[in-house]
Coordinates of C-alpha atoms in Angstrom, one line a residue:
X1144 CA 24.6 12.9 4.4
X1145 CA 21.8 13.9 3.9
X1146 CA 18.4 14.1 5.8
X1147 CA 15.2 14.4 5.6
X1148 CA 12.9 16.0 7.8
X1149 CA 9.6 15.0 7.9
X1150 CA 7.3 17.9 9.9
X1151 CA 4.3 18.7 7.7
X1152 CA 1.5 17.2 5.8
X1153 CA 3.2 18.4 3.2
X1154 CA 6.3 16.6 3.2
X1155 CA 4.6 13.5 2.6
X1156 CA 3.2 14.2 -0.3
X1157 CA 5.6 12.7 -2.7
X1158 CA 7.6 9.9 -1.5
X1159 CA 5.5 8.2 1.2
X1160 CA 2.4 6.3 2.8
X1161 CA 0.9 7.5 5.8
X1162 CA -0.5 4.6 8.0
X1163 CA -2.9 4.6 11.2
X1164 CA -2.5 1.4 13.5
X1165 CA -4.7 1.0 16.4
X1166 CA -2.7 -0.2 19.2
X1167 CA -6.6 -1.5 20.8
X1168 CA -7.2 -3.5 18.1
X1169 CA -4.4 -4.3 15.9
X1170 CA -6.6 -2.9 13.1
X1171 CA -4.2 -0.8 10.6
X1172 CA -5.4 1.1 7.2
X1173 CA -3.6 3.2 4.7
X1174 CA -4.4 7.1 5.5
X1175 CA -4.9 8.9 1.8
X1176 CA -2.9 11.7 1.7
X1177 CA -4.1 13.6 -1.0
X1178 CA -7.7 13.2 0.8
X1179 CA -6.3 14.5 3.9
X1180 CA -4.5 17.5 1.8
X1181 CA -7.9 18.3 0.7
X1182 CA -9.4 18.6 4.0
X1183 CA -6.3 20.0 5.9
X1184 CA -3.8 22.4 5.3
X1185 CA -0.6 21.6 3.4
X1186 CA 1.6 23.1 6.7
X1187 CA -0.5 20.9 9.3
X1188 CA 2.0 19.5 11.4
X1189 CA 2.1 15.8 11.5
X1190 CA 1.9 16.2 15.2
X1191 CA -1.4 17.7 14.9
X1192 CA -2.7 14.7 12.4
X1193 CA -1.3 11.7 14.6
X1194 CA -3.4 13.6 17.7
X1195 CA -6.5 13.2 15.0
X1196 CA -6.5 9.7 14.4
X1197 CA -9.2 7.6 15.3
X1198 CA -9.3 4.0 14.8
X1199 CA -12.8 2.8 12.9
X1200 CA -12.9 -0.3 13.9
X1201 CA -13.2 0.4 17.7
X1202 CA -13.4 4.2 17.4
X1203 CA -10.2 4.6 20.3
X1204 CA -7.8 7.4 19.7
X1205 CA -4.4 5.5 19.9
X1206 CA -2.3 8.3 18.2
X1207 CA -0.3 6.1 16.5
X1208 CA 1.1 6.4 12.9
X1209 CA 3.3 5.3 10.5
X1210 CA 5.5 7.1 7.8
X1211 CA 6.7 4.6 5.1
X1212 CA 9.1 6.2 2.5
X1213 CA 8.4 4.7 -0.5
X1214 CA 10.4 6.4 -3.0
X1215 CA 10.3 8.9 -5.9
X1216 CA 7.1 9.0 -7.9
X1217 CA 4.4 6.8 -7.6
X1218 CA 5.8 3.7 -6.5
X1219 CA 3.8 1.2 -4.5
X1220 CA 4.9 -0.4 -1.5
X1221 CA 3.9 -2.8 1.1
X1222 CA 3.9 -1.9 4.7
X1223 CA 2.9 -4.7 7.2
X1224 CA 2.8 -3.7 11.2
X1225 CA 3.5 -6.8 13.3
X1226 CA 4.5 -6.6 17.3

């Protein structure tokens, strides 16, 4: 078995989404990747980015995020956050 470990900016690059969800709010919005690739470095740790996010609807810090694998290559995929 194998498994996938998921520590850096980079390691999201080419199979998933990144998502921030604001816990305050319920407000939730696709993070772009390449964006943030361009802006931070590739060995950021994704520790470092959930610490980062701020929510732009009610501007709270709520450190929540969410990794959806989506697959090989550019595949789309729907992600929907519901408590």
């Amino acid at each position: 078995v194998y498994i996938y470990s998921i520590m850096l900016l980079n390691d999201l690059r080419a199979n998933f989404h990144l998502y921030a969800v604001c816990s305050s709010c319920d407000r939730m919005e696709a993070v772009n990747i390449p964006t943030l690739l361009q802006t931070l470095p590739a060995d950021t740790p994704i520790g470092q980015i959930r610490q980062r996010v701020r929510c732009r609807g009610c501007n709270s810090r709520t450190n929540d995020i969410r990794i959806v694998y989506v697959g090989e290559g550019e595949r789309s995929a729907t992600f929907q956050y519901r408590r």
